[in-house]
XYZ file of C-alpha atoms in Angstrom:
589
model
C 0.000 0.000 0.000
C 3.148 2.545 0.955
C 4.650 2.432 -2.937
C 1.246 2.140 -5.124
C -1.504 3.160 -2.950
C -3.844 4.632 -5.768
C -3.417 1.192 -8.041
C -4.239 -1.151 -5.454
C -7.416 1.267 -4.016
C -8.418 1.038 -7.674
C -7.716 -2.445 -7.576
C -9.962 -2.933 -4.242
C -12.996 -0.641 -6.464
C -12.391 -2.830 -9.326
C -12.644 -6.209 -7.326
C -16.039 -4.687 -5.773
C -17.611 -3.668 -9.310
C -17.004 -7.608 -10.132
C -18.712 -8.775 -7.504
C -21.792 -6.897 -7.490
C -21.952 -7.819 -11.481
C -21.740 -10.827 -10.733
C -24.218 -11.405 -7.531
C -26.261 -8.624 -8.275
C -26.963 -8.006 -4.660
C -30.393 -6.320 -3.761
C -31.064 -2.607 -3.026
C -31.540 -3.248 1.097
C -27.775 -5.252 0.949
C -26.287 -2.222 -1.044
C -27.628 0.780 1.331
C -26.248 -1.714 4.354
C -22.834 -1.870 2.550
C -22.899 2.030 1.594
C -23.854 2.978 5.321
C -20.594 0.813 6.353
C -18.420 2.540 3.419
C -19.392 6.304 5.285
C -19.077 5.053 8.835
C -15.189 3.826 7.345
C -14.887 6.998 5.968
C -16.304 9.057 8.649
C -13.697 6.688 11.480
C -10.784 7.439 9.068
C -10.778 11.276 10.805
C -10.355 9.756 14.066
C -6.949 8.006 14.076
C -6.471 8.311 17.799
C -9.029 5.191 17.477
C -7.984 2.930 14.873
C -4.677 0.990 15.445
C -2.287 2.686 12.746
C -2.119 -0.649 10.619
C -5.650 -1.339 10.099
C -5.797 2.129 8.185
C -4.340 0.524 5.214
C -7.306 -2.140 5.293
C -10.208 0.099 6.342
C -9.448 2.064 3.126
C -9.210 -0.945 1.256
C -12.979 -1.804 2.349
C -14.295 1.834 1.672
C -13.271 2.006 -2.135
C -13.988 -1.982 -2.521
C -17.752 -1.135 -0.669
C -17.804 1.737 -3.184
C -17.169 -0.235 -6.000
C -20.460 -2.568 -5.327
C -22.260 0.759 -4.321
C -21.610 2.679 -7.779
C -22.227 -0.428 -9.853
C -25.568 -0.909 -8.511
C -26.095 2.703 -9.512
C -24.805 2.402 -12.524
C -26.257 -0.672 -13.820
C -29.208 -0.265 -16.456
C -33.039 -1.082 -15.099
C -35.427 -2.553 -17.906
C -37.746 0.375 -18.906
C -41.426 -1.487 -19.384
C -41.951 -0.274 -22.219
C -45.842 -1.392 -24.036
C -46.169 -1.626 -27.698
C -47.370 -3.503 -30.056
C -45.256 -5.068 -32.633
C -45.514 -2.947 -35.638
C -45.392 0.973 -34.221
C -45.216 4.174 -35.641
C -42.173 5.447 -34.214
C -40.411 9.036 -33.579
C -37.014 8.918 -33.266
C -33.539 11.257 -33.434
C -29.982 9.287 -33.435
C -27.671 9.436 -31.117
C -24.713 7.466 -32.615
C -24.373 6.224 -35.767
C -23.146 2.250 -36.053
C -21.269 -0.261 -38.432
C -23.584 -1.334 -41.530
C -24.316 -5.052 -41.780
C -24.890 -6.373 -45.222
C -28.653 -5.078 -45.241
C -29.135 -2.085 -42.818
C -27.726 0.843 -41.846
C -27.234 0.812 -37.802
C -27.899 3.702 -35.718
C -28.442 4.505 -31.623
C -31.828 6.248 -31.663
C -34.077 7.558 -28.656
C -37.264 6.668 -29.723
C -40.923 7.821 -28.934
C -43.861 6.162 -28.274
C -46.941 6.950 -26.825
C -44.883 9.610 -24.206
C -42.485 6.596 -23.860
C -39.271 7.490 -24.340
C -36.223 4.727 -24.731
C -32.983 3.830 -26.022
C -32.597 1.771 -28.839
C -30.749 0.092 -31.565
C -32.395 1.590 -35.128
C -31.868 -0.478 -38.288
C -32.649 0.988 -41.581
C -32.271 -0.411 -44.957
C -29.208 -0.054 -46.588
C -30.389 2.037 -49.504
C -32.296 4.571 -47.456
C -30.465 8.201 -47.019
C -28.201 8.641 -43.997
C -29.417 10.271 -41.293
C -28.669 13.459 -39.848
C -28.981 15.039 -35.921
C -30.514 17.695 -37.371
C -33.949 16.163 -37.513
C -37.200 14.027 -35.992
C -37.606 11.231 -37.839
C -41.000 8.916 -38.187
C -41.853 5.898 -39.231
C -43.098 2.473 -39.214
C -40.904 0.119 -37.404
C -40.849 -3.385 -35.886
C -39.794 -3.624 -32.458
C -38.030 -6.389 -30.727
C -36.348 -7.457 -27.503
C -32.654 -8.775 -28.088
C -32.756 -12.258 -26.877
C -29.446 -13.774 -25.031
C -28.296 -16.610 -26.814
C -28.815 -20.527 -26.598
C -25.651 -21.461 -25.166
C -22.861 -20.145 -23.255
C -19.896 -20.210 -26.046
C -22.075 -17.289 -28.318
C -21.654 -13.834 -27.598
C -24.140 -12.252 -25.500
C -25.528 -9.356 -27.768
C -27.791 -8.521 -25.247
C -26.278 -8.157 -22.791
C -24.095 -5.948 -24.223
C -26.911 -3.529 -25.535
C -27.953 -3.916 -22.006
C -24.402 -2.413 -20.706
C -25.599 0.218 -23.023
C -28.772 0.972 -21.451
C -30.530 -0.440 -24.923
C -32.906 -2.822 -24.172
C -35.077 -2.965 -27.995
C -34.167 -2.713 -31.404
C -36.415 -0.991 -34.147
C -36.743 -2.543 -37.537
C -37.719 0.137 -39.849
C -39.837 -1.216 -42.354
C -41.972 1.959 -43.866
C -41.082 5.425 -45.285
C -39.491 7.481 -43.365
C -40.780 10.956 -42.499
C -38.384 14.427 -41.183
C -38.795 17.582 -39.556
C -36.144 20.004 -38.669
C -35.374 20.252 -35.342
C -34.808 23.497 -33.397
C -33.463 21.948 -30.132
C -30.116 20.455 -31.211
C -27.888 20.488 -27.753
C -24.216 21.716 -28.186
C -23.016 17.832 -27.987
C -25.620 17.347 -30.677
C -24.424 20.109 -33.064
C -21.037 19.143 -32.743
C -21.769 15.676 -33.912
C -23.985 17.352 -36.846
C -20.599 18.989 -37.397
C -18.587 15.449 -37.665
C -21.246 14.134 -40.280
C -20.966 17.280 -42.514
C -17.203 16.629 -42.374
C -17.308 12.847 -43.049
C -19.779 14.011 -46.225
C -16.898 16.632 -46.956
C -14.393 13.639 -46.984
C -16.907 11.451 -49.438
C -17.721 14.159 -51.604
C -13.252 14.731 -52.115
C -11.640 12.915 -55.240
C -10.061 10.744 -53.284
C -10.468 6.480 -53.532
C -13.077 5.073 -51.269
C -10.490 3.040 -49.621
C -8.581 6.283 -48.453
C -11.404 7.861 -47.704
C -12.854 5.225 -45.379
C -9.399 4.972 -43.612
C -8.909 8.287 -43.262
C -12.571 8.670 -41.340
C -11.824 5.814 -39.323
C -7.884 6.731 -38.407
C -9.076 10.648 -37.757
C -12.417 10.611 -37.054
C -13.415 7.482 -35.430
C -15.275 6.216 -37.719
C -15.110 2.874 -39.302
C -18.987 2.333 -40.188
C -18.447 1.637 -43.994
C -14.872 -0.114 -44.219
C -15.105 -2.822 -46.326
C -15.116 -6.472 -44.562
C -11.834 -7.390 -46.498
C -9.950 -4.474 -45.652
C -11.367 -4.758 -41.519
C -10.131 -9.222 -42.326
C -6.635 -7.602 -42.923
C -6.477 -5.839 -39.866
C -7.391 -8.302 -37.355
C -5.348 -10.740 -39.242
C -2.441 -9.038 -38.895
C -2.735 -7.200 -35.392
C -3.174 -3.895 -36.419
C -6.581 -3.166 -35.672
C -5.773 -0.684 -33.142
C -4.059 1.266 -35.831
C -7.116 1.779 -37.283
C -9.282 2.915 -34.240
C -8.434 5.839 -32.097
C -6.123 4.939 -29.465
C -3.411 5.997 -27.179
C -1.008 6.379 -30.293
C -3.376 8.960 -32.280
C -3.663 11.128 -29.111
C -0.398 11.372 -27.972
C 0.785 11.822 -31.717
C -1.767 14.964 -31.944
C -0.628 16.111 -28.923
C 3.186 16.244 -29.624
C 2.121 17.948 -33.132
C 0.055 20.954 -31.095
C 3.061 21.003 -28.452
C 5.521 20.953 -31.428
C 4.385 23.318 -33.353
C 3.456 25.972 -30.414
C 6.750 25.532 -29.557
C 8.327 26.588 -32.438
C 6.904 30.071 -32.361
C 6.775 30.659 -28.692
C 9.445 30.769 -25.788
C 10.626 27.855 -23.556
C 9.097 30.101 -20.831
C 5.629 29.381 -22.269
C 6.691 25.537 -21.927
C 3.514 24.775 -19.410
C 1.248 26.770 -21.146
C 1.972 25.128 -24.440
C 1.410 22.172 -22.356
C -1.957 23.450 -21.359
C -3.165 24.075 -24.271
C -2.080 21.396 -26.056
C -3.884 19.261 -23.573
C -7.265 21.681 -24.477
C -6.736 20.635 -28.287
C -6.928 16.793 -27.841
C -10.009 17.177 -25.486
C -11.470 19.382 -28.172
C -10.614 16.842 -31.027
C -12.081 13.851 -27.950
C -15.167 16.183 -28.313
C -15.562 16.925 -31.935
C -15.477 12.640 -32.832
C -17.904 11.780 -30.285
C -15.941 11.004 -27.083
C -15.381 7.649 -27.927
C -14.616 5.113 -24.936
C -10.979 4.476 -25.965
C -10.256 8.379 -27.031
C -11.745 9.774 -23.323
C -9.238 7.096 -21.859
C -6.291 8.487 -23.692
C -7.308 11.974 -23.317
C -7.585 11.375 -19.321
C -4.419 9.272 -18.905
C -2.311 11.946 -21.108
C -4.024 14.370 -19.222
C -3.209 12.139 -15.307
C 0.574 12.470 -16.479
C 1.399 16.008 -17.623
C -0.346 17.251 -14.135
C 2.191 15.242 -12.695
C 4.989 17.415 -15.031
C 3.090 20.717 -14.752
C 2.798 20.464 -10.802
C 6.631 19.321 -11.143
C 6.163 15.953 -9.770
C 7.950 13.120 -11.015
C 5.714 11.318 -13.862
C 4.348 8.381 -12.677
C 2.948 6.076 -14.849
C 1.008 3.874 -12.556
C -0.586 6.709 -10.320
C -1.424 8.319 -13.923
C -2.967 4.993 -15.043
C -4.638 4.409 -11.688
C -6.377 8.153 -11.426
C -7.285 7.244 -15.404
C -9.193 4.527 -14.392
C -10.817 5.407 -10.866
C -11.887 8.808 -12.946
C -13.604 6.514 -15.975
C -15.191 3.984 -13.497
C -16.700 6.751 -11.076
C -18.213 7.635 -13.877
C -19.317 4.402 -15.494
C -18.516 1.478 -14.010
C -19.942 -0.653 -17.042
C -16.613 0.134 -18.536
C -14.927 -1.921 -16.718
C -16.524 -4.588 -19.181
C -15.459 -2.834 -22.423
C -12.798 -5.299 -24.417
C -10.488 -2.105 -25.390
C -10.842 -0.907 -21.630
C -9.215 -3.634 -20.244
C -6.636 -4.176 -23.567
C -6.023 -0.344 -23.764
C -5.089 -0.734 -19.868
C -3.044 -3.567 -19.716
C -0.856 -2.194 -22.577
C 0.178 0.161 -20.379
C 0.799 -2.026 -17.403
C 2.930 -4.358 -19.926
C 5.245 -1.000 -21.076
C 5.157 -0.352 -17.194
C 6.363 -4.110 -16.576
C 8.383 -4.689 -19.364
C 9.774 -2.514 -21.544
C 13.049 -0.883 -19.593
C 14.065 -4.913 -19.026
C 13.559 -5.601 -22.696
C 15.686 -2.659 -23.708
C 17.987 -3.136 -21.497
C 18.992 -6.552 -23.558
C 18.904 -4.573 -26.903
C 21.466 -3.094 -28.189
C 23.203 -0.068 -27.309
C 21.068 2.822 -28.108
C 23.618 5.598 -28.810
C 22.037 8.093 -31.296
C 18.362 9.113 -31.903
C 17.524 6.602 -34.821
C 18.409 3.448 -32.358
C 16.254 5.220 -29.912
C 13.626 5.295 -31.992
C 13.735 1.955 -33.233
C 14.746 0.154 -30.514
C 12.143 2.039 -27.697
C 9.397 0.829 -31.087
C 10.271 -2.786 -30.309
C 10.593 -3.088 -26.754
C 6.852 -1.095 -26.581
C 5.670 -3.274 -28.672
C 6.687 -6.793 -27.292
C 5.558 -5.419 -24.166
C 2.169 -4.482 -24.857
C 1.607 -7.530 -27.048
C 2.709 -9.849 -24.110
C 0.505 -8.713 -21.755
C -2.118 -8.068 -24.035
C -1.913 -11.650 -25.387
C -4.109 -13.811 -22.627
C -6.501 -11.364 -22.888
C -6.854 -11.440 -26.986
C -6.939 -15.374 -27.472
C -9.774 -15.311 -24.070
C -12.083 -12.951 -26.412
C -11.025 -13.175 -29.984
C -9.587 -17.006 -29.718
C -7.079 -15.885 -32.800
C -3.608 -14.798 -32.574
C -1.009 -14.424 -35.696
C 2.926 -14.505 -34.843
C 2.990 -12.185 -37.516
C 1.704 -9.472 -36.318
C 4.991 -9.444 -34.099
C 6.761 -7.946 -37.469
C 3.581 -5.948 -38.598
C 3.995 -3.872 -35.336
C 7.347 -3.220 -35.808
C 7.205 -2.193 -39.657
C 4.106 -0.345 -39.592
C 4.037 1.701 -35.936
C 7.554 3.248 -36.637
C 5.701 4.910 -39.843
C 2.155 5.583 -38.086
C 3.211 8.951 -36.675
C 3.774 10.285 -40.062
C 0.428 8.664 -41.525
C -1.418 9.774 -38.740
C -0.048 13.792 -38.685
C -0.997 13.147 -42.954
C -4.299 12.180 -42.086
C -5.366 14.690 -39.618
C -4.360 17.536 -41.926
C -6.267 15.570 -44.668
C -9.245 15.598 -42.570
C -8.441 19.274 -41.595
C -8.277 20.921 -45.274
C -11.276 19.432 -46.069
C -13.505 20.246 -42.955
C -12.340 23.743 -44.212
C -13.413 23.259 -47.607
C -9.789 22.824 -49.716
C -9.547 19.539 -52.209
C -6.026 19.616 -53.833
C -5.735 16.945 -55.817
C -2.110 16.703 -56.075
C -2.324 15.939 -52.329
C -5.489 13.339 -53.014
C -2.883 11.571 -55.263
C -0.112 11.728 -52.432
C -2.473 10.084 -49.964
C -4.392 7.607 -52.532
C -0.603 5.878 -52.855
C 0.661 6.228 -49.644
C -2.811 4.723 -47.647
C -2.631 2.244 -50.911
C 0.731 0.909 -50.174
C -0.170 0.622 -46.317
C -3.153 -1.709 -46.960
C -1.124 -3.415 -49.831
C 1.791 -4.155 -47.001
C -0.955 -5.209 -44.050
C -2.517 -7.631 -46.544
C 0.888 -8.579 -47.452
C 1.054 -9.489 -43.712
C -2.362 -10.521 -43.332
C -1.873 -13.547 -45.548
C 1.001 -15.130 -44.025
C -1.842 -17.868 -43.634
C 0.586 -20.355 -42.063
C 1.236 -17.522 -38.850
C -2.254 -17.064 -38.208
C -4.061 -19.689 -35.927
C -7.688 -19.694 -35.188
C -10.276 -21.158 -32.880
C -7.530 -21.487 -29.762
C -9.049 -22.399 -26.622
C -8.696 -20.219 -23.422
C -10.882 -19.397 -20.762
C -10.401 -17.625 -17.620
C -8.116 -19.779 -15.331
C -5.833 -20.326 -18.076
C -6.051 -16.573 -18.763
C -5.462 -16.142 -15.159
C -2.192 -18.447 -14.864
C -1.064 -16.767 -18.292
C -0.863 -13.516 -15.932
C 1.099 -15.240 -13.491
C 3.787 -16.644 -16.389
C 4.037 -12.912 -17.733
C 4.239 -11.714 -13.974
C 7.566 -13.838 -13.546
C 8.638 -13.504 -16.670
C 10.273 -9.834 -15.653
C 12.422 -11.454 -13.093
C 13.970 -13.710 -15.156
C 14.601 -11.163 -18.008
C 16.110 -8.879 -15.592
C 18.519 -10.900 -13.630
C 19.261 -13.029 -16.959
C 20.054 -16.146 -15.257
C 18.007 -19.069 -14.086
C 18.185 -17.830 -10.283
C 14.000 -16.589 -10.785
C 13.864 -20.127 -13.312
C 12.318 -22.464 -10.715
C 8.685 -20.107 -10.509
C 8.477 -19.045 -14.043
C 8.849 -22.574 -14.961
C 6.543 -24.036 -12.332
C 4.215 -21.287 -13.661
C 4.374 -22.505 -16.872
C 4.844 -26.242 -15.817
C 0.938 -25.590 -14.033
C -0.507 -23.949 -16.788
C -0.250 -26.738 -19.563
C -1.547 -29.464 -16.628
C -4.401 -27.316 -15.996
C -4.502 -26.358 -20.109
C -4.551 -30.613 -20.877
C -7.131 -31.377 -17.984
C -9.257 -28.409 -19.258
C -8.982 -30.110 -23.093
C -9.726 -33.719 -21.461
C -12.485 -32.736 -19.954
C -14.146 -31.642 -23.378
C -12.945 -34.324 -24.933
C -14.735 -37.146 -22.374
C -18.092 -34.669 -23.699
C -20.813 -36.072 -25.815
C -23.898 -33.418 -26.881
C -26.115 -32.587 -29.483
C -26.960 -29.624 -29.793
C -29.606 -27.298 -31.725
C -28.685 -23.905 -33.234
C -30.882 -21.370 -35.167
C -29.665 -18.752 -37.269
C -32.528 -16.567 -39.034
C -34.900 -18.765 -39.938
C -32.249 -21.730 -40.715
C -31.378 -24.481 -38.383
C -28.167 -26.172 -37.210
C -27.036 -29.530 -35.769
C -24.200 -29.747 -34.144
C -23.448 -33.664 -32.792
C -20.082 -33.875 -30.843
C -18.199 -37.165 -29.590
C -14.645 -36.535 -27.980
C -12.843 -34.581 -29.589
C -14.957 -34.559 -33.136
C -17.710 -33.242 -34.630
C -20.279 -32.931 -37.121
C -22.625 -29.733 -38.038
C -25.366 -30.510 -40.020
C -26.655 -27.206 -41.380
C -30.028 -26.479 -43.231
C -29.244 -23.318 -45.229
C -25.518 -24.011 -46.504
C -25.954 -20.510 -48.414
C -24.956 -18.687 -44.950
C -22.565 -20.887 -43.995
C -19.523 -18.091 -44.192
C -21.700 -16.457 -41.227
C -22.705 -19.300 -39.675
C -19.232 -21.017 -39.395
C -18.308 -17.453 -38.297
C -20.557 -16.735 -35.059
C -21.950 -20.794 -34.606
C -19.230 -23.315 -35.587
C -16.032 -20.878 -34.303
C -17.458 -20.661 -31.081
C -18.217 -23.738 -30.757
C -15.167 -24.996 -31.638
C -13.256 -23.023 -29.253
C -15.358 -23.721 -26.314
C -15.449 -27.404 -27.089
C -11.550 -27.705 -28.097
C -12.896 -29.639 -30.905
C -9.532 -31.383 -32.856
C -11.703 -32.596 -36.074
C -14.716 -31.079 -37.620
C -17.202 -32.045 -40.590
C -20.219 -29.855 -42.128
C -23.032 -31.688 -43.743
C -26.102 -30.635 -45.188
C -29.561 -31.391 -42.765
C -31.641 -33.229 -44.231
C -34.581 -32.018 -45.725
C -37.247 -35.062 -44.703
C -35.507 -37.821 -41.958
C -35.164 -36.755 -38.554
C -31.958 -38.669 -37.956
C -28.315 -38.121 -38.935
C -25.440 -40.712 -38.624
C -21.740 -39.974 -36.893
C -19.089 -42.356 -36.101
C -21.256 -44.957 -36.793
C -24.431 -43.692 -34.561
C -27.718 -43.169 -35.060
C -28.667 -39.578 -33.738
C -32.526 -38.814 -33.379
C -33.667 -35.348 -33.468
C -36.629 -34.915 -32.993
């Protein structure tokens, strides 16, 4: 508690926001746990009282009592909401989502009937976009997301839920406008962002450039093509493409640059200042996205440390980050890049000086650059790595080398970008800089497919699930020792770590392999068998034209929760309600 007192407090709210997710304690058991949390607080004055040592723990149980007590505040109610299940709806968007294949997505607050709710909007594809400048109307079929059949699928729900969503409107009619004449500041500021990704579809550019450059600059990736979002993942470089740590702090040392140039060293805090004001004002203009607010506040956590001339400390910065987004909303606690965007920072904190240290001598600026690029990037990848296969179940050792080519280069793509976006929010197409950015954005998706189909580095469908993800911590945990001291002195519990993890990894994979099931899947209006004994099995699947999808969010999955070795895909049949594998006779009906 003496050396990180703010990361293990946040550690204690954390640990409390898990455990009221998970037991969802009633309202009565809350206020008793909030009236212990201010009689803590209120005994914390009178130290004369308390024996010195317990101070450490009674804090400990305020902020882990304040964890449960937020959460329960925080954590959505179902609005009862009656309708029947065709309504004329009025509506105005909030967000704007990814496209599927048929409908445009959007976040809508919808009326009915003076009810007023959150909810997902889909509209077809060919309808016109959408605007915050106007009430929409129409005719719309409304729907509860359902959680799903079994415990391997993603829980859609749930997350909309998270959300506060709890229906989603099918538009099915014409849709109606009027002009509103209440727009909210937040509200014309997003109007803003659409009339400058309109500005960036309207330029001369290709549609490939211009969909990267709204999703690299302005946060949004809602048309990028499917092929071009493949080569991403594939290759590990999908937070390249969405606004992270690396944008902000690039667009902050470009303000701080440049202010620097033309005023005095003097002015070195105010520059500071103000640079920090420009990146919350760019936070503001895209939206506030989840993963932009947390680089904005953990920039922010660290250059109060330099203004008030405090040593910079990286885990009080990270810790006063994370307390300040979780007082807020504690649902983001359960938000993939929260926890990814976190840990990458705890894995530069844990081992990037020890990595460097065994690279070589870094003696002029270039080898700084370079060198600091790889050690960052094995660090944050490392610790990042349990945490990928637990929710994406994909990992390619290629994107090892991706990092290091591409993220040396992404400062200069990403200052390119943002004065792309800039001329033309202003109104200026040049189209000798169009061509300059067509080649060089064409070039960096012709390398990251380059790297994207190193097929034999990528590996899909691995298994992983929350103790092994939990002993992978541990293995990363000692693995610092033993790079620092270089010898096999720290050996004996890095091995033993690793020694525990692939007994509990095979026992976990036995397990599923001693499992027989059949189970039944639905997709649209299709249906899927899925019959598994040991470590094989067979889908039988009704509509084979959607298999791409199906194999993508059923027979994935399943795979990975299963740790299925061997699998086979059959058509159902059409009549007989049985189906034959390894030689038995399966009834379904």
């Amino acid at each position: 508690m003496n050396r990180q007192p703010l990361l293990i407090l946040v550690c204690c709210f954390i640990l409390g926001i898990l455990i009221q997710d998970y037991f969802s304690f009633e309202r009565d058991f809350v206020f008793i746990i909030a009236l212990v949390c201010l009689l803590i607080a209120i005994s914390l004055f009178f130290k004369s009282f308390l024996i010195s040592k317990l101070n450490s723990i009674l804090i400990g149980l305020l902020f882990f009592g304040l964890g449960i007590s937020m959460h329960f505040l925080n954590f959505p109610k179902t609005s009862q909401i009656s309708f029947t299940t065709n309504e004329n709806i009025t509506f105005k968007i909030s967000k704007k989502l990814n496209s599927t294949e048929k409908n445009k997505k959007y976040e809508a607050i919808v009326k009915i009937k003076n009810q007023i709710f959150n909810t997902v909007l889909l509209i077809p594809k060919e309808s016109k976009e959408l605007d915050f400048e106007h009430y929409y109307r129409a005719k719309s079929y409304i729907s509860q997301p359902q959680s799903p059949e079994y415990d391997f699928q993603f829980d859609y729900a749930k997350y909309l839920h998270r959300k506060d969503i709890f229906y989603q409107c099918y538009v099915n009619g014409e849709i109606s406008s009027a002009k509103r004449n209440d727009l909210s500041f937040n509200e014309k500021i997003r109007q803003k962002r659409l009339e400058v990704l309109k500005e960036i579809n309207n330029s001369a550019m290709s549609s490939k450039s211009q969909e990267f450059l709204k999703g690299i600059i302005l946060a949004d990736r809602t048309e990028i093509d499917s092929e071009t979002l493949q080569d991403f993942n594939r290759s590990g470089l999908v937070h390249f493409l969405a606004i992270s740590g690396t944008h902000i702090v690039v667009i902050f040392g470009m303000f701080y640059f440049l202010l620097m140039k033309f005023l005095p060293l003097r002015f070195r805090k105010s520059v500071i200042i103000v640079s920090l004001g420009f990146i919350w004002v760019f936070a503001l203009f895209i939206g506030f996205g989840s993963s932009v607010v947390r680089s904005c506040i953990m920039l922010t956590m660290y250059f109060c440390y330099v203004l008030l001339q405090r040593k910079p400390d990286l885990l009080h910065a990270l810790a006063l980050s994370a307390f300040t987004i979780l007082i807020i909303d504690t649902q983001q606690l359960f938000d993939v890049g929260f926890q990814l965007s976190f840990l990458a920072v705890l894995g530069i904190y844990w081992l990037n000086q020890p990595i460097l240290k065994h690279l070589p001598k870094q003696n002029n600026h270039f080898k700084k650059i370079i060198y600091n690029t790889v050690s960052i990037s094995i660090s944050a990848q490392m610790v990042t790595l349990p945490l990928v296969l637990f929710y994406f179940h994909q990992f390619s050792f290629v994107s090892f080398a991706a990092n290091l080519f591409i993220v040396p280069f992404s400062e200069v793509i990403i200052i390119f970008s943002f004065v792309m976006a800039g001329l033309l929010a202003l109104g200026f197409d040049f189209k000798i800089i169009n061509i300059i950015y067509d080649v060089t954005i064409d070039l960096l998706l012709t390398v990251i497919h380059w790297f994207a189909d190193c097929e034999s580095l990528f590996f899909e469908n691995i298994s992983m699930n929350g103790v092994e993800v939990a002993m992978l911590f541990v293995i990363v945990y000692f693995l610092r020792f033993v790079i620092v001291k270089s010898n096999f002195r720290c050996a004996p519990q890095f091995s033993l770590a690793v020694l525990m993890f692939f007994i509990v990894r095979i026992s976990f994979t036995i397990y599923e392999n001693k499992r027989q099931e059949v189970l039944v899947h639905h997709y649209k209006k299709g249906k899927i068998v899925s019959v598994k004994n040991k470590s094989s099995v067979c889908f039988w699947i009704e509509n084979v034209i959607d298999q791409e999808k199906i194999r993508q969010y059923i027979i994935n999955p399943y795979i990975s929760s299963r740790r299925v070795k061997n699998i086979k895909i059959e058509r159902l049949p059409a009549v007989s309600g049985k189906v034959v594998f390894n030689n038995k006779i399966y009834n379904l009906k």
